[in-house]
């Protein structure tokens, strides 16, 4: 069965460094991946979407890559700030190809803490 | 522009009871998806409503049911509550965008505790 794994449950880094979060998937080939941020007690907030034919996508201090050979997506936050502390979730479409819109398969997430 | 709103924010029920959660989608959105998020886990897809019909369903029992109204708002009903139903229930709205890969807008959720 298909499976999503995010690199670790928690990642602690110093302010100003680059945070790198990993999302690995097995047993299917998603057409795209979405990344969300979730703060405690709140719903996830969409950050970036990357398609299988895109190697890299950027938005301000955020960068996401998608390697279909390694079956992996990397999410980078450069010049990290304490305000970036949150849980980050990767989510491909549940059926892989995205034929059913809005139906996502979320990993457990990585809890990022940026300390001053 | 109001985002996705959910009510109530918190709810405490006992085993065997029934519960109804409500969701109003973001303005302009016509599709509502419901997710269950247990503590320490990612959200799990329950079902999706479009044009007042259940379009897709995840791996949840029939105790979980829903409804979508003509104004696109939606309800999630859970019957015969179990302790394991304790979770954050998230509503997400969306609309088809160019390319077909629309993003989800989530509400803040309803925290359900079953005692």
Short mmCIF file of C-alpha atoms in Angstrom, two decimals, chain A residues 28-102:
data_model
loop_
_atom_site.label_atom_id
_atom_site.label_comp_id
_atom_site.label_asym_id
_atom_site.label_seq_id
_atom_site.Cartn_x
_atom_site.Cartn_y
_atom_site.Cartn_z
CA UNK A 28 2.91 5.02 -6.05
CA UNK A 29 3.82 7.90 -8.31
CA UNK A 30 2.05 11.12 -7.35
CA UNK A 31 1.40 13.67 -10.06
CA UNK A 32 2.17 16.44 -7.58
CA UNK A 33 2.96 17.15 -3.96
CA UNK A 34 1.62 19.89 -1.75
CA UNK A 35 3.28 21.25 1.37
CA UNK A 36 1.32 22.71 4.26
CA UNK A 37 2.17 24.43 7.52
CA UNK A 38 0.17 23.72 10.66
CA UNK A 39 0.30 25.64 13.91
CA UNK A 40 -1.01 24.11 17.18
CA UNK A 41 -4.80 24.06 17.33
CA UNK A 42 -5.16 25.37 13.78
CA UNK A 43 -5.86 23.87 10.38
CA UNK A 44 -3.08 23.38 7.84
CA UNK A 45 -2.19 26.32 5.59
CA UNK A 46 -1.11 25.73 1.99
CA UNK A 47 2.45 26.75 1.15
CA UNK A 48 3.60 25.27 -2.16
CA UNK A 49 2.64 22.78 -4.84
CA UNK A 50 5.18 21.07 -7.09
CA UNK A 51 4.29 18.89 -10.07
CA UNK A 52 6.12 15.77 -11.20
CA UNK A 53 7.56 17.54 -14.23
CA UNK A 54 9.01 20.34 -12.08
CA UNK A 55 12.38 19.93 -10.41
CA UNK A 56 12.14 22.91 -8.11
CA UNK A 57 9.68 25.56 -6.94
CA UNK A 58 10.42 28.68 -4.91
CA UNK A 59 8.37 31.15 -2.92
CA UNK A 60 10.22 33.82 -0.96
CA UNK A 61 12.39 31.91 1.58
CA UNK A 62 10.81 28.57 0.73
CA UNK A 63 12.06 26.06 -1.80
CA UNK A 64 10.72 22.63 -2.62
CA UNK A 65 12.22 19.96 -4.86
CA UNK A 66 10.65 16.83 -6.29
CA UNK A 67 12.77 13.83 -7.32
CA UNK A 68 10.54 11.17 -8.88
CA UNK A 69 13.49 8.77 -9.19
CA UNK A 70 14.29 8.90 -5.49
CA UNK A 71 10.57 9.20 -4.67
CA UNK A 72 11.37 12.13 -2.48
CA UNK A 73 10.51 15.78 -1.96
CA UNK A 74 12.70 18.17 0.00
CA UNK A 75 11.35 21.35 1.60
CA UNK A 76 13.83 24.08 2.50
CA UNK A 77 13.37 27.20 4.59
CA UNK A 78 16.32 29.55 4.23
CA UNK A 79 17.29 32.17 6.81
CA UNK A 80 14.92 30.51 9.25
CA UNK A 81 13.20 32.56 11.96
CA UNK A 82 11.50 31.60 15.23
CA UNK A 83 8.20 32.47 13.53
CA UNK A 84 8.81 29.53 11.18
CA UNK A 85 8.36 27.13 14.09
CA UNK A 86 5.42 24.89 13.23
CA UNK A 87 4.58 21.43 11.90
CA UNK A 88 5.12 20.99 8.18
CA UNK A 89 3.11 18.41 6.26
CA UNK A 90 3.63 17.00 2.80
CA UNK A 91 0.60 15.76 0.90
CA UNK A 92 0.35 14.09 -2.48
CA UNK A 93 -3.07 13.25 -3.93
CA UNK A 94 -4.61 10.19 -2.32
CA UNK A 95 -5.06 8.41 -5.64
CA UNK A 96 -1.65 9.44 -6.91
CA UNK A 97 -2.64 11.03 -10.17
CA UNK A 98 -4.87 13.65 -8.63
CA UNK A 99 -7.96 12.61 -10.52
CA UNK A 100 -10.04 13.37 -7.44
CA UNK A 101 -9.30 16.94 -6.54
CA UNK A 102 -8.98 17.92 -2.89
#
